[in-house]
Short mmCIF file of C-alpha atoms in Angstrom, two decimals:
data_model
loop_
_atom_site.label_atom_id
_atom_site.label_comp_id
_atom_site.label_asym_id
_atom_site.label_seq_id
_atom_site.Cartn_x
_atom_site.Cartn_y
_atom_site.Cartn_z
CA UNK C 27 -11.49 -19.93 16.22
CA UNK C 28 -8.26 -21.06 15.73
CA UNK C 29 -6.83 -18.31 17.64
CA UNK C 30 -8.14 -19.31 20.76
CA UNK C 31 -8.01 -22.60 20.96
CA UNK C 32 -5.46 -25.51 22.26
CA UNK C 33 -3.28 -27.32 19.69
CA UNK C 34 -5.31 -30.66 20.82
CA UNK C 35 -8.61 -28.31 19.81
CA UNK C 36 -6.94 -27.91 16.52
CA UNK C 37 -5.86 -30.68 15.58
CA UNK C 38 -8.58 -32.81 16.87
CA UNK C 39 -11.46 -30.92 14.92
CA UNK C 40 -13.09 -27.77 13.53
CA UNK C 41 -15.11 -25.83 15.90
CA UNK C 42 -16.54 -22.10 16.09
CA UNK C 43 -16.43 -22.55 19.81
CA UNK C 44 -13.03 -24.21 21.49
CA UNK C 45 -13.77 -26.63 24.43
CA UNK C 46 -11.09 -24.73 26.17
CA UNK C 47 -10.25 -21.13 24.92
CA UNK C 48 -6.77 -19.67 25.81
CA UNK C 49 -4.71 -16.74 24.65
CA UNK C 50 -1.59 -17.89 25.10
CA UNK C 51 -0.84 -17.95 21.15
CA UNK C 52 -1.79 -14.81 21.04
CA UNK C 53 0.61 -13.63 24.13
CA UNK C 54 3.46 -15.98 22.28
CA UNK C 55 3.32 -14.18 19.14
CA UNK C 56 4.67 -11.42 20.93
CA UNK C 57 6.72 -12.45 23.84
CA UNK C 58 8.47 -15.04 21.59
CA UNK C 59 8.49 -14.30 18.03
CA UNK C 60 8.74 -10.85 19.08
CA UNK C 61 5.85 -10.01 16.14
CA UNK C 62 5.31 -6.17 17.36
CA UNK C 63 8.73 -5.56 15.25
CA UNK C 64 7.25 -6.75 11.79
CA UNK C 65 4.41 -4.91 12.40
CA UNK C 66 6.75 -1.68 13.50
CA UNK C 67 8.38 -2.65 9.71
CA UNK C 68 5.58 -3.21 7.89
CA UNK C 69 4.13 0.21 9.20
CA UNK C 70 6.96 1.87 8.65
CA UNK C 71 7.70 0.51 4.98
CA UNK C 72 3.77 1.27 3.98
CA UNK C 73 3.74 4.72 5.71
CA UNK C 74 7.18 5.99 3.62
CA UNK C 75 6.41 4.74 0.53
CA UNK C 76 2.34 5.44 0.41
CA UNK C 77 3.95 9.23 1.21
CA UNK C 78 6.39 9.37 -1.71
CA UNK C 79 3.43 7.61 -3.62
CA UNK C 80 0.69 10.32 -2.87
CA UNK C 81 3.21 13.63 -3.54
CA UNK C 82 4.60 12.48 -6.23
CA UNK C 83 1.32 10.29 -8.33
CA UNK C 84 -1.03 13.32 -7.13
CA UNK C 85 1.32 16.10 -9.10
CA UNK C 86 1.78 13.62 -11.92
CA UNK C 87 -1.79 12.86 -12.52
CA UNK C 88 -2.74 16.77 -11.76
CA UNK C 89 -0.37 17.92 -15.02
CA UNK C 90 -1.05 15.06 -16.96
CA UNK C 91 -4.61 14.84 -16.60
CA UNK C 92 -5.40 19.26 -16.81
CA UNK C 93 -5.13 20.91 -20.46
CA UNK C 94 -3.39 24.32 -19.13
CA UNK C 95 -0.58 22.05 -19.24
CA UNK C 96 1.25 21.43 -21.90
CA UNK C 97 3.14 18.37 -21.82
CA UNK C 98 5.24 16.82 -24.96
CA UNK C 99 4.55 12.96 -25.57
CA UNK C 100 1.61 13.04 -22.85
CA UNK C 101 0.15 9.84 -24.48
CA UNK C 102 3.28 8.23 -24.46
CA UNK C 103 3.97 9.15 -21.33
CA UNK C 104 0.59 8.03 -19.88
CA UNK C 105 1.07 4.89 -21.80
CA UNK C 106 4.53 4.01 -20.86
CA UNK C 107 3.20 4.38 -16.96
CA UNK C 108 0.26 2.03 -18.00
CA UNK C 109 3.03 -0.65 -19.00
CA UNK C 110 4.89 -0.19 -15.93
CA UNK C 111 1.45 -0.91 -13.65
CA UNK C 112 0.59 -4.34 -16.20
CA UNK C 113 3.91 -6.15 -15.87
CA UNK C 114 4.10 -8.98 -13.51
CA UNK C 115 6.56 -7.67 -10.06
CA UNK C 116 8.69 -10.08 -10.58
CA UNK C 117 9.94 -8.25 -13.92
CA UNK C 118 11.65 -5.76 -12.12
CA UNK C 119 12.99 -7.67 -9.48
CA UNK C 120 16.48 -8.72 -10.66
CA UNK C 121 16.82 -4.80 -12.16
CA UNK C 122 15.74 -3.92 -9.02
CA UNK C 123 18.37 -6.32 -6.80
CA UNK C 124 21.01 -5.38 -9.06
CA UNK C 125 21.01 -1.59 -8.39
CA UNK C 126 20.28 -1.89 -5.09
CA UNK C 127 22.79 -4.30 -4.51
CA UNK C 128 25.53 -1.83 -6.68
CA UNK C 129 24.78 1.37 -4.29
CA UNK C 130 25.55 -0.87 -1.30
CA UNK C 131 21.64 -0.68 0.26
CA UNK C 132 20.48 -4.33 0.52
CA UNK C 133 20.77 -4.12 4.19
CA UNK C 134 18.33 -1.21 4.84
CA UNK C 135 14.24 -0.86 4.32
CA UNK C 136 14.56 1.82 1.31
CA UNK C 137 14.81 -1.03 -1.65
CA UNK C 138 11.65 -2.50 -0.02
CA UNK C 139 10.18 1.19 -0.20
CA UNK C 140 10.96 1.54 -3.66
CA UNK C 141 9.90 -1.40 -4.78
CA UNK C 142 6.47 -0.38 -2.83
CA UNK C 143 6.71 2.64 -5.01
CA UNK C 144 7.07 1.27 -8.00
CA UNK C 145 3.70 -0.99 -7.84
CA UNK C 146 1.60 1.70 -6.46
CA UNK C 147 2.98 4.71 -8.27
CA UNK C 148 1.09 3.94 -11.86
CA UNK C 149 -1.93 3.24 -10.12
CA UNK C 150 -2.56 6.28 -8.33
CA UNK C 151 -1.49 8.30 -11.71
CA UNK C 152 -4.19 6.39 -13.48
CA UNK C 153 -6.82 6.85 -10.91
CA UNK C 154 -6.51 10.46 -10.12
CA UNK C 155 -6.56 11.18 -14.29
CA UNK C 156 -9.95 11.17 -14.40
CA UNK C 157 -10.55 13.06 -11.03
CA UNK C 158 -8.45 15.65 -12.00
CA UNK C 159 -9.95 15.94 -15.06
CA UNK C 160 -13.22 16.15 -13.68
CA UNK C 161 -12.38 19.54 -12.31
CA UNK C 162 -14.36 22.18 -14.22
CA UNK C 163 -11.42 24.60 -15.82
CA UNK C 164 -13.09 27.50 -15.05
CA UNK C 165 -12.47 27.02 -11.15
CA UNK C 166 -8.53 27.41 -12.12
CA UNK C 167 -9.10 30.30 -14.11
CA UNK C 168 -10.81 32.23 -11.12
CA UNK C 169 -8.10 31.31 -9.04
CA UNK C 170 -5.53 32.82 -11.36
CA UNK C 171 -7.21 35.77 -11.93
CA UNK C 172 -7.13 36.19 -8.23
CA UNK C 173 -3.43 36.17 -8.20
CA UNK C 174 -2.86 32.51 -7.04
CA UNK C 175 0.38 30.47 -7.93
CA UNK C 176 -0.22 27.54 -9.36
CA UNK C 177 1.09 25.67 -6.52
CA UNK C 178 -1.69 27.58 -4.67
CA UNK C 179 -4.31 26.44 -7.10
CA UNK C 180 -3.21 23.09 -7.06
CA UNK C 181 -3.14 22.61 -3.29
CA UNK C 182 -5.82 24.54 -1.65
CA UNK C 183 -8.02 24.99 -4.90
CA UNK C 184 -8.03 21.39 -6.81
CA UNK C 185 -6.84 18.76 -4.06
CA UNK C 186 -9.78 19.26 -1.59
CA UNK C 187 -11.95 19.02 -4.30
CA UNK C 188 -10.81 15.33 -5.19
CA UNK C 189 -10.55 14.08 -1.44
CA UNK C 190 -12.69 11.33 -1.93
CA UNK C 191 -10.26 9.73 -4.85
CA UNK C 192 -7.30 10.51 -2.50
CA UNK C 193 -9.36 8.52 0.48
CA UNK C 194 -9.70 5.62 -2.17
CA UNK C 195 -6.55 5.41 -3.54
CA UNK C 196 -5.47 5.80 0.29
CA UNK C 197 -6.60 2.69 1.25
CA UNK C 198 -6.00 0.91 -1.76
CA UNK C 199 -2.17 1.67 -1.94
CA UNK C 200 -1.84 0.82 2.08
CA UNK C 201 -3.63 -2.40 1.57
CA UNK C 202 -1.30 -3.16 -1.33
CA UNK C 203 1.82 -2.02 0.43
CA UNK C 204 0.84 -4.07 3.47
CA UNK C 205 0.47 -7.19 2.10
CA UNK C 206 3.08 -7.07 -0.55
CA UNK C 207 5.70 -10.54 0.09
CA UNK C 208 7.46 -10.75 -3.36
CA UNK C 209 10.14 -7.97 -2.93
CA UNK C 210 10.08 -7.99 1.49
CA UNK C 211 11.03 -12.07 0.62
CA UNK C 212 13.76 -10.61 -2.12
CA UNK C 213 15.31 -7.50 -0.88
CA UNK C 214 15.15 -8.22 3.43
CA UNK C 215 18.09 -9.95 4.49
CA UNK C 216 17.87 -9.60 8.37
CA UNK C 217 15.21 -11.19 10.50
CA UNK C 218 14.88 -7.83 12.30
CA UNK C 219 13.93 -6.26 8.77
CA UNK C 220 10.92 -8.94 8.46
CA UNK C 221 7.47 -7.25 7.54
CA UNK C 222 4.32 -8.97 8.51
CA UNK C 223 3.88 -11.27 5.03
CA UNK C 224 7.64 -12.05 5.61
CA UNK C 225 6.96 -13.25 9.45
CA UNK C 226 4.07 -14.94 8.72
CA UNK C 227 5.99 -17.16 5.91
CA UNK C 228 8.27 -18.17 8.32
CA UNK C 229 5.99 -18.91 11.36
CA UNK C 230 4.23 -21.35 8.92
CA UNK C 231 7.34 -23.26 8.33
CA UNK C 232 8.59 -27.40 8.37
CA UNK C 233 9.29 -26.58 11.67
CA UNK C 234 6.06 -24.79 12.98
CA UNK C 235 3.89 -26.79 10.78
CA UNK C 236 1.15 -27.46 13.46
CA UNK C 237 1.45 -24.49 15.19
CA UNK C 238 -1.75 -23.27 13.75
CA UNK C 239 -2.81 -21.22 16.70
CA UNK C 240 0.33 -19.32 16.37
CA UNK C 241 -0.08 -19.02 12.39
CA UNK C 242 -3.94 -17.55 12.98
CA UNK C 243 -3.29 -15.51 15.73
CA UNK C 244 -0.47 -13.48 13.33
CA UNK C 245 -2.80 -13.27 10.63
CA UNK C 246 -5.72 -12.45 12.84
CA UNK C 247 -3.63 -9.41 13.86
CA UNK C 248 -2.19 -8.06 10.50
CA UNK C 249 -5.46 -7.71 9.65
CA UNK C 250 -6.22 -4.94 12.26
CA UNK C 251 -4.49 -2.00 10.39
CA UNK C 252 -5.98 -2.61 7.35
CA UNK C 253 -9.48 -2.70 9.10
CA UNK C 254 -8.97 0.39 10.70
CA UNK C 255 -7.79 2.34 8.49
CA UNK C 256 -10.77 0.93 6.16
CA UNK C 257 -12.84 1.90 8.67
CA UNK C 258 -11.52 5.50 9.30
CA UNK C 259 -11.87 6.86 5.97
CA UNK C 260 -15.08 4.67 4.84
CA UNK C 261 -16.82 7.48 3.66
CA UNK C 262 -14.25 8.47 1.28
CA UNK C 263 -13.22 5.56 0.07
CA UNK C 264 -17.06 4.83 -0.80
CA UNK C 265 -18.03 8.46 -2.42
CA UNK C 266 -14.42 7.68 -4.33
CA UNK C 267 -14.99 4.08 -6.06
CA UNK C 268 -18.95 5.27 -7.08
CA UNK C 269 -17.72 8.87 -8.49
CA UNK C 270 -17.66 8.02 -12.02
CA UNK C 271 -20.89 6.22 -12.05
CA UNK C 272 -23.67 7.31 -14.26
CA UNK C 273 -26.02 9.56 -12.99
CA UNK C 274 -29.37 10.42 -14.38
#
């Protein structure tokens, strides 16, 4: 309980229970390294990018994975998104930097966002393939002969009927996009641009070595989003990971 105990606790031993508990990391976190404005970042870089994720990687996966589309090169396409998902991050970093850097937007969040993007994109394509395609055809076909658009079918017809893969890949995309260091520690310049994982790196410095109560209590709290929204859509997420097993 790290947390809540003294630096003497700390450093003098390991115990679940401190001999004197305090919150005074906790308060410091936030009256001094002023951590409610990585968290403001963080939330703000996961919300905008797990939104451009979802519109655009649900539509992609809903024409690539139904056959009353037909798309040229669908294999290569599906493959060339498959590449994009395996390479290490750090592969498109320096790209990345370097056309960021050209249009003059190092010094805002939407390279960050991007680069979000860009990781979670392929795997919510991939994921919703075989959701989509486990839509029976003929509940399209009733919906056309009813006069629906196919915008119509797609988002009143097909989407509710794939919620739980949306829940899962929901949650899986946030927790990505919250925890993601490689291109916040890259692309962030400013200290009021840090995200949580960026913060965190710094309050566990030369300098702040020992502060392990400060360290803990920082961690302690970026883990609250992620738990909540876990929590909220539990259901979902649950019905979505088990929906392709095999059922007798």
């Amino acid at each position: 309980m790290t947390v809540i105990a003294t630096q003497a606790d700390s450093l003098a031993k390991v115990s679940l229970v401190p001999s004197a508990p305090t919150w005074k990391h906790v308060i410091s976190i936030f009256t001094v390294e002023r951590y409610m404005l990585p968290l403001a970042n963080s939330f703000m870089v996961t919300a905008a990018s797990l939104l451009i994720v979802l519109v655009f990687g649900l539509s992609c996966a809903y024409v690539l994975g139904r056959r009353s589309f037909r798309v040229k090169f669908r294999n290569a396409l599906l493959v060339w998104v498959l590449l994009v998902r395996v390479l290490p991050p750090i592969a498109f970093a320096l790209p990345l930097y370097i056309l960021m850097n050209d249009a003059g937007l190092l010094s805002t969040k939407l390279p960050v966002i991007l680069a979000h993007v860009l990781i979670n994109l392929p795997f919510v394509i991939w994921f919703m393939l075989a959701f989509f395609s486990g839509v029976p055809e003929e509940i399209e076909e009733s919906a056309r002969v009813d006069g629906a658009s196919e915008f119509t079918i797609f988002a009143k017809v097909i989407v509710p009927l794939v919620v739980p893969g949306i829940a899962a890949v929901t949650i899986l995309s946030f927790m990505d996009s919250w925890n993601e260091y490689l291109y916040s520690v890259i692309f962030i310049q400013s200290p009021d641009s840090f995200t949580v994982p960026l913060k965190l790196a710094t309050l566990n410095s030369e300098q702040e070595l020992t502060e392990w109560g400060k360290v803990a209590s920082g961690g302690m709290i970026s883990m609250i989003p992620v738990l909540l929204t876990a929590v909220f859509m539990q259901r979902h997420l649950m019905n979505g990971l088990t929906a392709g097993a095999v059922k007798e």
